[in-house]
Amino acid sequence: METRVSARRLSVLLGPRVAGAPAYGWLADGIRRLVADGRLLHGTRLPSERELVTALGVSRTTVTRAYGVLRERGYASAVRGSGTVVQVPGGPVAGGGEPLELSALQPSGEDVIDLTCAAPAATPGLNRAYEWAVERMPSFIAGAGYFPLGVPELREAIATRYAERGVPTDPDQIIVTTGALAGLAAIFRATLHRADPVVVESPTYPNSLRALQHAGARVVGAPLVTEAIDDVAGVIRRSGVRMMVAMPDFHNPTGAVWSDEERARIARKWRSSGVTGVVDETMSDIWLDRPIDARPMAGHAPDCVTVGSASKTFWGGLRIGWIRAPHALSGAIARARLSMDLGAPVLEQLVVARLLRTQRELSAESRQRITDSRRVLLGLAERCPGWQVDAPAGGLSLWWHLPTESSTALVTAAERRGVLLAPGSLFAVDGRGLERWIRTPYALDEMTLRRAADAIAEAWSEVGMRPGAVRSH
Amino acid sequence: METRVSARRLSVLLGPRVAGAPAYGWLADGIRRLVADGRLLHGTRLPSERELVTALGVSRTTVTRAYGVLRERGYASAVRGSGTVVQVPGGPVAGGGEPLELSALQPSGEDVIDLTCAAPAATPGLNRAYEWAVERMPSFIAGAGYFPLGVPELREAIATRYAERGVPTDPDQIIVTTGALAGLAAIFRATLHRADPVVVESPTYPNSLRALQHAGARVVGAPLVTEAIDDVAGVIRRSGVRMMVAMPDFHNPTGAVWSDEERARIARKWRSSGVTGVVDETMSDIWLDRPIDARPMAGHAPDCVTVGSASKTFWGGLRIGWIRAPHALSGAIARARLSMDLGAPVLEQLVVARLLRTQRELSAESRQRITDSRRVLLGLAERCPGWQVDAPAGGLSLWWHLPTESSTALVTAAERRGVLLAPGSLFAVDGRGLERWIRTPYALDEMTLRRAADAIAEAWSEVGMRPGAVRSH
């Protein structure tokens, strides 16, 4: 399939011409930035020189020269019969993958669509933030480069973001980590003893589960707060629990959001039972239909520990997350963290500080892209008889209820068609059951997800209703 | 104190003029790179325009224009009475610090010299590698950005480096981590059970000790292999040991290097006792007088696990390290690692891959700088009566034997004079003793270490020989 960008569209993307600079430089640089930001993809055919001359009102020499510069720098190539085609220096790269499973340790083949992960592409403007950060590096590379708690300007930017969300925060409460999972691992190491019981909702995010198990915790499953809060309270009361790990904002995998009433009640329960609340806010920014109107959990439970991440909002390849800890715990967590690594890289911290200051949250463009992708997968409801979903207002995945116990069979059938899915059991606290559920993340682009949806629907027609599958109630 | 760079020196640093480019652009860009690489420091006074005109053989207009560009971009400012002075955009930054102690969690004051860490400044050329890597990012940011085992080109570059050192290595054996300590933590998590006995030499690197303790290991101290190899073998035999963590290349803190005979004997002992050898090669590249002529430990003990790091060779602020594991262990270590974090950032991995390919090892310039710094601290032998040291052929610290049990008192007295040191006891396996020893890292620049040496000599004259201090044998 050939992608092309029209001269008119390119002219809109480029924006107004910068006065003063030579026109060819402005044009070449503009196209380079669009490639860098992922808005012109590898293989996209650029307009002919003649078309661009008309659309931009520049001379033919200008366009010829700009295309020449782009070819020289590896951002375009001349293809016989197709004119000039966008190239990404170094070539395109297959998507990575949040490694929910060991299969993710193996690189995927080229045609495989990996839906075992829920990791979106980078925010537009990321490359500009990288360039800005490289310009800032000279003031850092004369030093040793170790910032075990984080570069001060990032800790401040994160604290400011919490304050904007209604939770006044001292930069001293912030510890920068190499991602939310690294934050959780440090918190668990600092606060848990061997065999301490820890409550999590089931289903839950498998990487948190694994981190808890490696920390030696005894994981106690509870139902979802949004479905059976009385039962959750009961589990906390009965099991002498030390900690609860929760995801009140667009829970992974269900997408559920706790109401203010639910937050207040769980916060009271934590306090009265002496339970440390650990709140994973990785998805908080990924609202699609409307922002979350409930207060952040730290507003209800000032003693809870929060982890956040730049991975979903900006990009997973930055590997920057953070911990917001109450003062009473921050020293212990910082010490535990120093037994696991000595800090996050300086440059990425500057990039995230910049993005938090200039862009603050998920960009409108990313939000639109994710919303479009969600629409494609919601279409599975019509194509797969009996599938039901509570359409989430945000987050990055749909959690489907299947009419039969066929999750594992579906995963196998989809894999034969080139789509990798994680079975429902992966999200179960005990690693078993949830055979009537499947998660479909919608973090990838619309076009890829169309192909994925076709494959899933086909796979379902093969396995969903075969004899032997148990019918749902 | 005012620093200045002469017109002649600047002309040497700039190198030959690039043909074709406008002279003012070449001059401005050259100075900017020298600042970026830390070779012109913040506050350095540049030559007068007239001096530079003579030294470079360019026109006055060229110099005026270049200085103007530098001022505009924040790399210089005009100071009344001092002419043009180098600025680092964003301002200078105080040295970071490998956090050996909790004191390192607090930012140091401006005038404090932190010798609790052994972390040198960045390699020249780091900024160019950052710029190169940013240009490569477009091919990555369209993807999810997760590489749990590492970006393929870095894994290959690291494997090639091992092969060059005489240890053929498959890229599949390499796991990229956020530093050597993160590598050790993953290895410990994958291979140790609670209360497993693990042998380490004493003195040893405190961060490894802490990682072992957090992993639940029972740490068993042994003497140094280079001093009492029979006793080390005895400890391994007697204690039912599961693992030994060793640093055969420029041991931290002593700087000792194991000979090939010592390596072969310890490797045999590991094999015959079923002990997993874990080898920390963080310092391997930091030879000063001559390269290490012994083979890497993995050549003697193919089943050992090795960790390495870009921190000492290139820069600590990159936060990139790696594990080289035998095939039999690589899967388990990769899985354990995924409970701690999901991978290192993409950009830093590209930077290190580039530096490994183009520069391979410690630059001659860094080696000279560190050698000059070592000379300054070796001078303490003459200024502090009774101090003895085995001058190491590499690594980043001197391990002094004191004539009295006064390490802790010396640390306190030095701190009052603005120099932070770690007491000998910090390097002891049981956290006690070693009161006759002090480590002085020489990673900082010569000028700073001159001031540090003055303070240490003064502190010693106060505490070293006071009544009550126990004389050495």
mmCIF file of N, CA, C and O in Angstrom, chain A residues 36 73 88-89 91 93 96-97 102 119 122 130 134-135 137 139-141 143-146 181-182 189 194 214 311 315 317-319 335 338-340 342-348, chain B residues 36 73 88 91 93 96-97 102 119 122 130 134-135 137-141 143-146 181-182 189 194 214 311 315 317 319 335 338-340 342-348:
data_model
loop_
_atom_site.group_PDB
_atom_site.id
_atom_site.type_symbol
_atom_site.label_atom_id
_atom_site.label_comp_id
_atom_site.label_asym_id
_atom_site.label_seq_id
_atom_site.Cartn_x
_atom_site.Cartn_y
_atom_site.Cartn_z
ATOM 1 N N ALA A 36 10.480 13.556 11.923
ATOM 2 C CA ALA A 36 10.982 13.289 13.278
ATOM 3 C C ALA A 36 9.830 13.089 14.253
ATOM 4 O O ALA A 36 9.904 12.284 15.172
ATOM 5 N N ARG A 73 20.571 14.093 3.731
ATOM 6 C CA ARG A 73 20.578 13.805 5.159
ATOM 7 C C ARG A 73 19.839 12.513 5.495
ATOM 8 O O ARG A 73 19.655 12.188 6.664
ATOM 9 N N VAL A 88 12.999 7.354 6.913
ATOM 10 C CA VAL A 88 13.376 7.607 8.290
ATOM 11 C C VAL A 88 14.822 7.157 8.409
ATOM 12 O O VAL A 88 15.125 6.019 8.074
ATOM 13 N N PRO A 89 15.732 8.075 8.832
ATOM 14 C CA PRO A 89 17.141 7.674 8.900
ATOM 15 C C PRO A 89 17.286 6.412 9.744
ATOM 16 O O PRO A 89 16.763 6.343 10.858
ATOM 17 N N GLY A 91 15.991 3.630 8.959
ATOM 18 C CA GLY A 91 14.934 2.692 8.599
ATOM 19 C C GLY A 91 13.867 2.596 9.659
ATOM 20 O O GLY A 91 14.089 2.966 10.820
ATOM 21 N N VAL A 93 11.207 0.941 12.344
ATOM 22 C CA VAL A 93 11.435 -0.037 13.389
ATOM 23 C C VAL A 93 10.106 -0.651 13.789
ATOM 24 O O VAL A 93 9.113 0.053 13.902
ATOM 25 N N GLY A 96 7.700 -2.003 19.724
ATOM 26 C CA GLY A 96 8.311 -2.740 20.826
ATOM 27 C C GLY A 96 7.241 -3.561 21.496
ATOM 28 O O GLY A 96 6.497 -4.253 20.826
ATOM 29 N N GLY A 97 7.126 -3.481 22.776
ATOM 30 C CA GLY A 97 6.051 -4.207 23.420
ATOM 31 C C GLY A 97 6.259 -4.250 24.904
ATOM 32 O O GLY A 97 7.329 -4.593 25.357
ATOM 33 N N LEU A 102 6.434 -13.767 28.420
ATOM 34 C CA LEU A 102 7.785 -14.073 27.993
ATOM 35 C C LEU A 102 7.906 -14.032 26.484
ATOM 36 O O LEU A 102 8.969 -13.780 25.952
ATOM 37 N N ALA A 119 0.857 0.132 24.649
ATOM 38 C CA ALA A 119 1.828 1.228 24.647
ATOM 39 C C ALA A 119 1.687 2.029 23.363
ATOM 40 O O ALA A 119 1.929 1.506 22.285
ATOM 41 N N ALA A 122 4.809 7.825 20.238
ATOM 42 C CA ALA A 122 5.280 9.014 20.951
ATOM 43 C C ALA A 122 4.397 10.231 20.693
ATOM 44 O O ALA A 122 3.716 10.329 19.675
ATOM 45 N N TYR A 130 13.712 16.462 22.636
ATOM 46 C CA TYR A 130 15.044 15.855 22.664
ATOM 47 C C TYR A 130 16.098 16.884 22.246
ATOM 48 O O TYR A 130 17.145 17.012 22.867
ATOM 49 N N VAL A 134 19.260 18.196 24.492
ATOM 50 C CA VAL A 134 20.678 18.057 24.130
ATOM 51 C C VAL A 134 21.383 19.401 24.263
ATOM 52 O O VAL A 134 22.521 19.481 24.732
ATOM 53 N N GLU A 135 20.690 20.467 23.899
ATOM 54 C CA GLU A 135 21.278 21.812 24.065
ATOM 55 C C GLU A 135 21.544 22.129 25.540
ATOM 56 O O GLU A 135 22.441 22.905 25.861
ATOM 57 N N MET A 137 22.427 19.870 27.823
ATOM 58 C CA MET A 137 23.341 18.920 28.455
ATOM 59 C C MET A 137 24.671 19.513 28.908
ATOM 60 O O MET A 137 25.219 19.073 29.915
ATOM 61 N N SER A 139 25.504 21.854 30.628
ATOM 62 C CA SER A 139 25.574 22.255 32.033
ATOM 63 C C SER A 139 25.601 21.031 32.945
ATOM 64 O O SER A 139 25.811 21.150 34.143
ATOM 65 N N PHE A 140 25.380 19.843 32.403
ATOM 66 C CA PHE A 140 25.364 18.647 33.233
ATOM 67 C C PHE A 140 26.600 17.759 33.051
ATOM 68 O O PHE A 140 27.037 17.124 33.993
ATOM 69 N N ILE A 141 27.148 17.734 31.818
ATOM 70 C CA ILE A 141 28.172 16.706 31.596
ATOM 71 C C ILE A 141 29.503 17.025 32.251
ATOM 72 O O ILE A 141 30.365 16.172 32.322
ATOM 73 N N GLY A 143 29.585 17.510 35.360
ATOM 74 C CA GLY A 143 29.411 16.852 36.655
ATOM 75 C C GLY A 143 29.372 15.344 36.495
ATOM 76 O O GLY A 143 29.542 14.813 35.406
ATOM 77 N N ALA A 144 29.138 14.653 37.619
ATOM 78 C CA ALA A 144 29.191 13.197 37.591
ATOM 79 C C ALA A 144 27.922 12.599 37.005
ATOM 80 O O ALA A 144 27.930 11.461 36.562
ATOM 81 N N GLY A 145 26.830 13.355 36.991
ATOM 82 C CA GLY A 145 25.629 12.886 36.306
ATOM 83 C C GLY A 145 24.712 11.998 37.132
ATOM 84 O O GLY A 145 23.774 11.430 36.613
ATOM 85 N N TYR A 146 25.002 11.865 38.429
ATOM 86 C CA TYR A 146 24.151 11.041 39.275
ATOM 87 C C TYR A 146 23.147 11.909 40.024
ATOM 88 O O TYR A 146 23.548 12.848 40.722
ATOM 89 N N LEU A 181 6.912 0.882 36.961
ATOM 90 C CA LEU A 181 7.179 -0.430 37.541
ATOM 91 C C LEU A 181 8.400 -0.381 38.460
ATOM 92 O O LEU A 181 8.402 -0.967 39.544
ATOM 93 N N ALA A 182 9.436 0.351 38.052
ATOM 94 C CA ALA A 182 10.613 0.518 38.909
ATOM 95 C C ALA A 182 10.207 1.222 40.201
ATOM 96 O O ALA A 182 10.743 0.931 41.278
ATOM 97 N N ARG A 189 10.045 -2.978 47.996
ATOM 98 C CA ARG A 189 11.272 -3.341 48.696
ATOM 99 C C ARG A 189 11.398 -2.564 50.002
ATOM 100 O O ARG A 189 11.885 -3.086 50.999
ATOM 101 N N ARG A 194 8.710 -10.253 54.092
ATOM 102 C CA ARG A 194 8.377 -11.522 53.442
ATOM 103 C C ARG A 194 7.012 -12.018 53.905
ATOM 104 O O ARG A 194 6.705 -12.002 55.088
ATOM 105 N N HIS A 214 7.828 -11.139 43.296
ATOM 106 C CA HIS A 214 9.279 -11.117 43.450
ATOM 107 C C HIS A 214 9.694 -10.458 44.758
ATOM 108 O O HIS A 214 10.768 -10.732 45.270
ATOM 109 N N SER A 311 5.262 7.201 30.304
ATOM 110 C CA SER A 311 5.222 6.221 29.216
ATOM 111 C C SER A 311 3.972 6.321 28.361
ATOM 112 O O SER A 311 4.040 6.201 27.147
ATOM 113 N N TRP A 315 5.880 8.977 26.001
ATOM 114 C CA TRP A 315 6.441 7.845 25.263
ATOM 115 C C TRP A 315 7.089 6.833 26.206
ATOM 116 O O TRP A 315 7.813 7.227 27.130
ATOM 117 N N GLY A 317 9.477 4.781 25.433
ATOM 118 C CA GLY A 317 10.915 4.692 25.223
ATOM 119 C C GLY A 317 11.718 5.687 26.031
ATOM 120 O O GLY A 317 12.952 5.626 26.060
ATOM 121 N N LEU A 318 11.025 6.615 26.740
ATOM 122 C CA LEU A 318 11.732 7.535 27.634
ATOM 123 C C LEU A 318 12.130 6.828 28.927
ATOM 124 O O LEU A 318 13.116 7.207 29.556
ATOM 125 N N ARG A 319 11.357 5.834 29.325
ATOM 126 C CA ARG A 319 11.611 5.099 30.577
ATOM 127 C C ARG A 319 11.750 6.037 31.778
ATOM 128 O O ARG A 319 12.711 5.943 32.552
ATOM 129 N N ARG A 335 16.121 4.982 49.946
ATOM 130 C CA ARG A 335 17.200 4.058 50.285
ATOM 131 C C ARG A 335 17.024 2.714 49.576
ATOM 132 O O ARG A 335 17.971 2.160 49.036
ATOM 133 N N LEU A 338 18.049 2.818 46.005
ATOM 134 C CA LEU A 338 19.495 2.833 45.770
ATOM 135 C C LEU A 338 20.123 1.441 45.803
ATOM 136 O O LEU A 338 21.293 1.283 45.480
ATOM 137 N N SER A 339 19.350 0.436 46.211
ATOM 138 C CA SER A 339 19.867 -0.921 46.115
ATOM 139 C C SER A 339 19.478 -1.540 44.780
ATOM 140 O O SER A 339 19.849 -2.669 44.479
ATOM 141 N N MET A 340 18.709 -0.802 43.970
ATOM 142 C CA MET A 340 18.240 -1.343 42.688
ATOM 143 C C MET A 340 18.824 -0.595 41.497
ATOM 144 O O MET A 340 19.096 -1.169 40.465
ATOM 145 N N LEU A 342 20.922 3.550 40.490
ATOM 146 C CA LEU A 342 21.427 4.805 41.065
ATOM 147 C C LEU A 342 20.770 6.047 40.473
ATOM 148 O O LEU A 342 21.263 7.146 40.653
ATOM 149 N N GLY A 343 19.641 5.873 39.773
ATOM 150 C CA GLY A 343 18.963 7.039 39.234
ATOM 151 C C GLY A 343 18.640 6.876 37.767
ATOM 152 O O GLY A 343 19.120 5.957 37.113
ATOM 153 N N ALA A 344 17.812 7.781 37.250
ATOM 154 C CA ALA A 344 17.422 7.763 35.836
ATOM 155 C C ALA A 344 18.394 8.649 35.060
ATOM 156 O O ALA A 344 19.047 9.513 35.633
ATOM 157 N N PRO A 345 18.492 8.438 33.740
ATOM 158 C CA PRO A 345 19.420 9.249 32.944
ATOM 159 C C PRO A 345 19.023 10.720 32.907
ATOM 160 O O PRO A 345 17.837 11.054 32.946
ATOM 161 N N VAL A 346 20.042 11.563 32.849
ATOM 162 C CA VAL A 346 19.823 13.005 32.903
ATOM 163 C C VAL A 346 19.001 13.499 31.720
ATOM 164 O O VAL A 346 18.020 14.222 31.879
ATOM 165 N N LEU A 347 19.390 13.116 30.502
ATOM 166 C CA LEU A 347 18.766 13.691 29.320
ATOM 167 C C LEU A 347 17.260 13.420 29.289
ATOM 168 O O LEU A 347 16.466 14.325 29.042
ATOM 169 N N GLU A 348 16.856 12.171 29.547
ATOM 170 C CA GLU A 348 15.432 11.862 29.541
ATOM 171 C C GLU A 348 14.679 12.663 30.600
ATOM 172 O O GLU A 348 13.532 13.023 30.416
ATOM 173 N N ALA B 36 30.258 22.415 25.065
ATOM 174 C CA ALA B 36 29.389 21.244 25.207
ATOM 175 C C ALA B 36 30.168 20.042 25.726
ATOM 176 O O ALA B 36 29.653 19.247 26.508
ATOM 177 N N ARG B 73 22.964 32.670 21.649
ATOM 178 C CA ARG B 73 22.535 31.302 21.947
ATOM 179 C C ARG B 73 22.821 30.905 23.388
ATOM 180 O O ARG B 73 22.624 29.758 23.782
ATOM 181 N N VAL B 88 27.489 28.378 30.256
ATOM 182 C CA VAL B 88 26.872 27.112 29.921
ATOM 183 C C VAL B 88 25.373 27.355 29.955
ATOM 184 O O VAL B 88 24.871 27.834 30.969
ATOM 185 N N GLY B 91 23.215 27.374 33.049
ATOM 186 C CA GLY B 91 24.033 27.579 34.237
ATOM 187 C C GLY B 91 24.806 26.339 34.616
ATOM 188 O O GLY B 91 24.488 25.242 34.187
ATOM 189 N N VAL B 93 26.322 23.281 36.922
ATOM 190 C CA VAL B 93 25.673 22.364 37.828
ATOM 191 C C VAL B 93 26.719 21.766 38.747
ATOM 192 O O VAL B 93 27.795 21.387 38.307
ATOM 193 N N GLY B 96 27.368 15.613 40.747
ATOM 194 C CA GLY B 96 26.369 14.724 41.333
ATOM 195 C C GLY B 96 27.044 13.904 42.394
ATOM 196 O O GLY B 96 27.789 14.422 43.207
ATOM 197 N N GLY B 97 26.890 12.611 42.397
ATOM 198 C CA GLY B 97 27.606 11.817 43.384
ATOM 199 C C GLY B 97 27.025 10.441 43.432
ATOM 200 O O GLY B 97 25.839 10.266 43.564
ATOM 201 N N LEU B 102 23.922 7.997 52.725
ATOM 202 C CA LEU B 102 22.673 8.749 52.669
ATOM 203 C C LEU B 102 22.936 10.230 52.523
ATOM 204 O O LEU B 102 22.125 10.967 51.994
ATOM 205 N N ALA B 119 33.172 9.077 40.464
ATOM 206 C CA ALA B 119 32.505 9.211 39.170
ATOM 207 C C ALA B 119 33.126 10.361 38.396
ATOM 208 O O ALA B 119 33.037 11.506 38.799
ATOM 209 N N ALA B 122 32.233 13.551 31.917
ATOM 210 C CA ALA B 122 31.884 12.852 30.681
ATOM 211 C C ALA B 122 33.058 12.796 29.709
ATOM 212 O O ALA B 122 33.959 13.625 29.743
ATOM 213 N N TYR B 130 25.182 12.438 21.520
ATOM 214 C CA TYR B 130 23.776 12.776 21.793
ATOM 215 C C TYR B 130 23.111 13.332 20.533
ATOM 216 O O TYR B 130 21.996 12.955 20.180
ATOM 217 N N VAL B 134 19.884 11.712 18.583
ATOM 218 C CA VAL B 134 18.607 12.401 18.376
ATOM 219 C C VAL B 134 18.200 12.312 16.908
ATOM 220 O O VAL B 134 17.036 12.108 16.583
ATOM 221 N N GLU B 135 19.180 12.404 16.026
ATOM 222 C CA GLU B 135 18.884 12.267 14.593
ATOM 223 C C GLU B 135 18.347 10.865 14.266
ATOM 224 O O GLU B 135 17.611 10.693 13.311
ATOM 225 N N MET B 137 16.456 9.059 16.331
ATOM 226 C CA MET B 137 15.228 8.738 17.058
ATOM 227 C C MET B 137 14.002 8.554 16.184
ATOM 228 O O MET B 137 13.135 7.743 16.505
ATOM 229 N N PRO B 138 13.866 9.302 15.060
ATOM 230 C CA PRO B 138 12.639 9.144 14.272
ATOM 231 C C PRO B 138 12.309 7.701 13.932
ATOM 232 O O PRO B 138 11.142 7.336 13.872
ATOM 233 N N SER B 139 13.320 6.870 13.744
ATOM 234 C CA SER B 139 12.996 5.493 13.390
ATOM 235 C C SER B 139 12.486 4.713 14.602
ATOM 236 O O SER B 139 12.021 3.595 14.465
ATOM 237 N N PHE B 140 12.578 5.277 15.782
ATOM 238 C CA PHE B 140 12.124 4.569 16.979
ATOM 239 C C PHE B 140 10.814 5.105 17.536
ATOM 240 O O PHE B 140 10.031 4.359 18.095
ATOM 241 N N ILE B 141 10.565 6.424 17.394
ATOM 242 C CA ILE B 141 9.432 6.968 18.147
ATOM 243 C C ILE B 141 8.085 6.595 17.543
ATOM 244 O O ILE B 141 7.066 6.810 18.172
ATOM 245 N N GLY B 143 7.356 3.568 17.164
ATOM 246 C CA GLY B 143 7.075 2.330 17.889
ATOM 247 C C GLY B 143 6.808 2.593 19.361
ATOM 248 O O GLY B 143 6.782 3.742 19.807
ATOM 249 N N ALA B 144 6.599 1.518 20.104
ATOM 250 C CA ALA B 144 6.241 1.669 21.510
ATOM 251 C C ALA B 144 7.450 2.027 22.379
ATOM 252 O O ALA B 144 7.304 2.570 23.460
ATOM 253 N N GLY B 145 8.652 1.723 21.904
ATOM 254 C CA GLY B 145 9.844 2.158 22.628
ATOM 255 C C GLY B 145 10.304 1.228 23.729
ATOM 256 O O GLY B 145 11.188 1.576 24.497
ATOM 257 N N TYR B 146 9.719 0.030 23.826
ATOM 258 C CA TYR B 146 10.133 -0.902 24.871
ATOM 259 C C TYR B 146 11.102 -1.926 24.287
ATOM 260 O O TYR B 146 10.772 -2.595 23.309
ATOM 261 N N LEU B 181 24.693 -1.579 38.756
ATOM 262 C CA LEU B 181 24.011 -1.972 39.984
ATOM 263 C C LEU B 181 22.655 -2.605 39.675
ATOM 264 O O LEU B 181 22.279 -3.611 40.293
ATOM 265 N N ALA B 182 21.934 -2.032 38.714
ATOM 266 C CA ALA B 182 20.654 -2.617 38.302
ATOM 267 C C ALA B 182 20.882 -4.020 37.751
ATOM 268 O O ALA B 182 20.065 -4.924 37.955
ATOM 269 N N ARG B 189 18.262 -11.255 42.139
ATOM 270 C CA ARG B 189 16.854 -11.617 42.239
ATOM 271 C C ARG B 189 16.588 -12.933 41.506
ATOM 272 O O ARG B 189 15.779 -13.745 41.923
ATOM 273 N N ARG B 194 16.457 -16.778 49.744
ATOM 274 C CA ARG B 194 16.633 -16.128 51.025
ATOM 275 C C ARG B 194 17.705 -16.843 51.846
ATOM 276 O O ARG B 194 17.720 -18.061 51.926
ATOM 277 N N HIS B 214 19.647 -6.437 50.413
ATOM 278 C CA HIS B 214 18.238 -6.264 50.061
ATOM 279 C C HIS B 214 17.674 -7.498 49.377
ATOM 280 O O HIS B 214 16.476 -7.743 49.415
ATOM 281 N N SER B 311 29.265 3.919 32.787
ATOM 282 C CA SER B 311 29.338 5.060 33.705
ATOM 283 C C SER B 311 30.749 5.608 33.867
ATOM 284 O O SER B 311 30.943 6.811 33.929
ATOM 285 N N TRP B 315 30.084 8.083 30.752
ATOM 286 C CA TRP B 315 29.499 9.039 31.682
ATOM 287 C C TRP B 315 28.438 8.370 32.550
ATOM 288 O O TRP B 315 27.610 7.612 32.032
ATOM 289 N N GLY B 317 25.903 9.819 33.944
ATOM 290 C CA GLY B 317 24.566 10.356 33.679
ATOM 291 C C GLY B 317 23.843 9.651 32.550
ATOM 292 O O GLY B 317 22.664 9.908 32.310
ATOM 293 N N ARG B 319 23.434 6.379 32.615
ATOM 294 C CA ARG B 319 22.736 5.292 33.307
ATOM 295 C C ARG B 319 22.534 4.069 32.422
ATOM 296 O O ARG B 319 21.410 3.555 32.326
ATOM 297 N N ARG B 335 13.814 -12.497 33.038
ATOM 298 C CA ARG B 335 12.505 -12.494 33.697
ATOM 299 C C ARG B 335 12.548 -11.725 35.012
ATOM 300 O O ARG B 335 11.661 -10.939 35.312
ATOM 301 N N LEU B 338 12.444 -8.045 34.551
ATOM 302 C CA LEU B 338 11.140 -7.486 34.182
ATOM 303 C C LEU B 338 10.235 -7.258 35.383
ATOM 304 O O LEU B 338 9.178 -6.672 35.248
ATOM 305 N N SER B 339 10.636 -7.738 36.552
ATOM 306 C CA SER B 339 9.858 -7.395 37.746
ATOM 307 C C SER B 339 10.418 -6.132 38.383
ATOM 308 O O SER B 339 9.892 -5.644 39.374
ATOM 309 N N MET B 340 11.483 -5.581 37.811
ATOM 310 C CA MET B 340 12.127 -4.408 38.402
ATOM 311 C C MET B 340 12.029 -3.191 37.495
ATOM 312 O O MET B 340 11.905 -2.072 37.965
ATOM 313 N N LEU B 342 11.211 -2.127 32.935
ATOM 314 C CA LEU B 342 10.879 -2.682 31.623
ATOM 315 C C LEU B 342 11.925 -2.375 30.563
ATOM 316 O O LEU B 342 11.671 -2.535 29.376
ATOM 317 N N GLY B 343 13.110 -1.909 30.977
ATOM 318 C CA GLY B 343 14.147 -1.638 29.991
ATOM 319 C C GLY B 343 14.761 -0.275 30.196
ATOM 320 O O GLY B 343 14.267 0.537 30.964
ATOM 321 N N ALA B 344 15.858 -0.042 29.483
ATOM 322 C CA ALA B 344 16.558 1.242 29.543
ATOM 323 C C ALA B 344 16.025 2.135 28.422
ATOM 324 O O ALA B 344 15.453 1.646 27.446
ATOM 325 N N PRO B 345 16.213 3.456 28.559
ATOM 326 C CA PRO B 345 15.695 4.359 27.525
ATOM 327 C C PRO B 345 16.413 4.168 26.189
ATOM 328 O O PRO B 345 17.599 3.851 26.147
ATOM 329 N N VAL B 346 15.674 4.377 25.119
ATOM 330 C CA VAL B 346 16.190 4.144 23.772
ATOM 331 C C VAL B 346 17.362 5.070 23.446
ATOM 332 O O VAL B 346 18.413 4.628 22.982
ATOM 333 N N LEU B 347 17.186 6.371 23.707
ATOM 334 C CA LEU B 347 18.188 7.331 23.252
ATOM 335 C C LEU B 347 19.560 7.044 23.856
ATOM 336 O O LEU B 347 20.576 7.023 23.167
ATOM 337 N N GLU B 348 19.602 6.818 25.172
ATOM 338 C CA GLU B 348 20.880 6.533 25.825
ATOM 339 C C GLU B 348 21.516 5.268 25.269
ATOM 340 O O GLU B 348 22.733 5.152 25.175
#
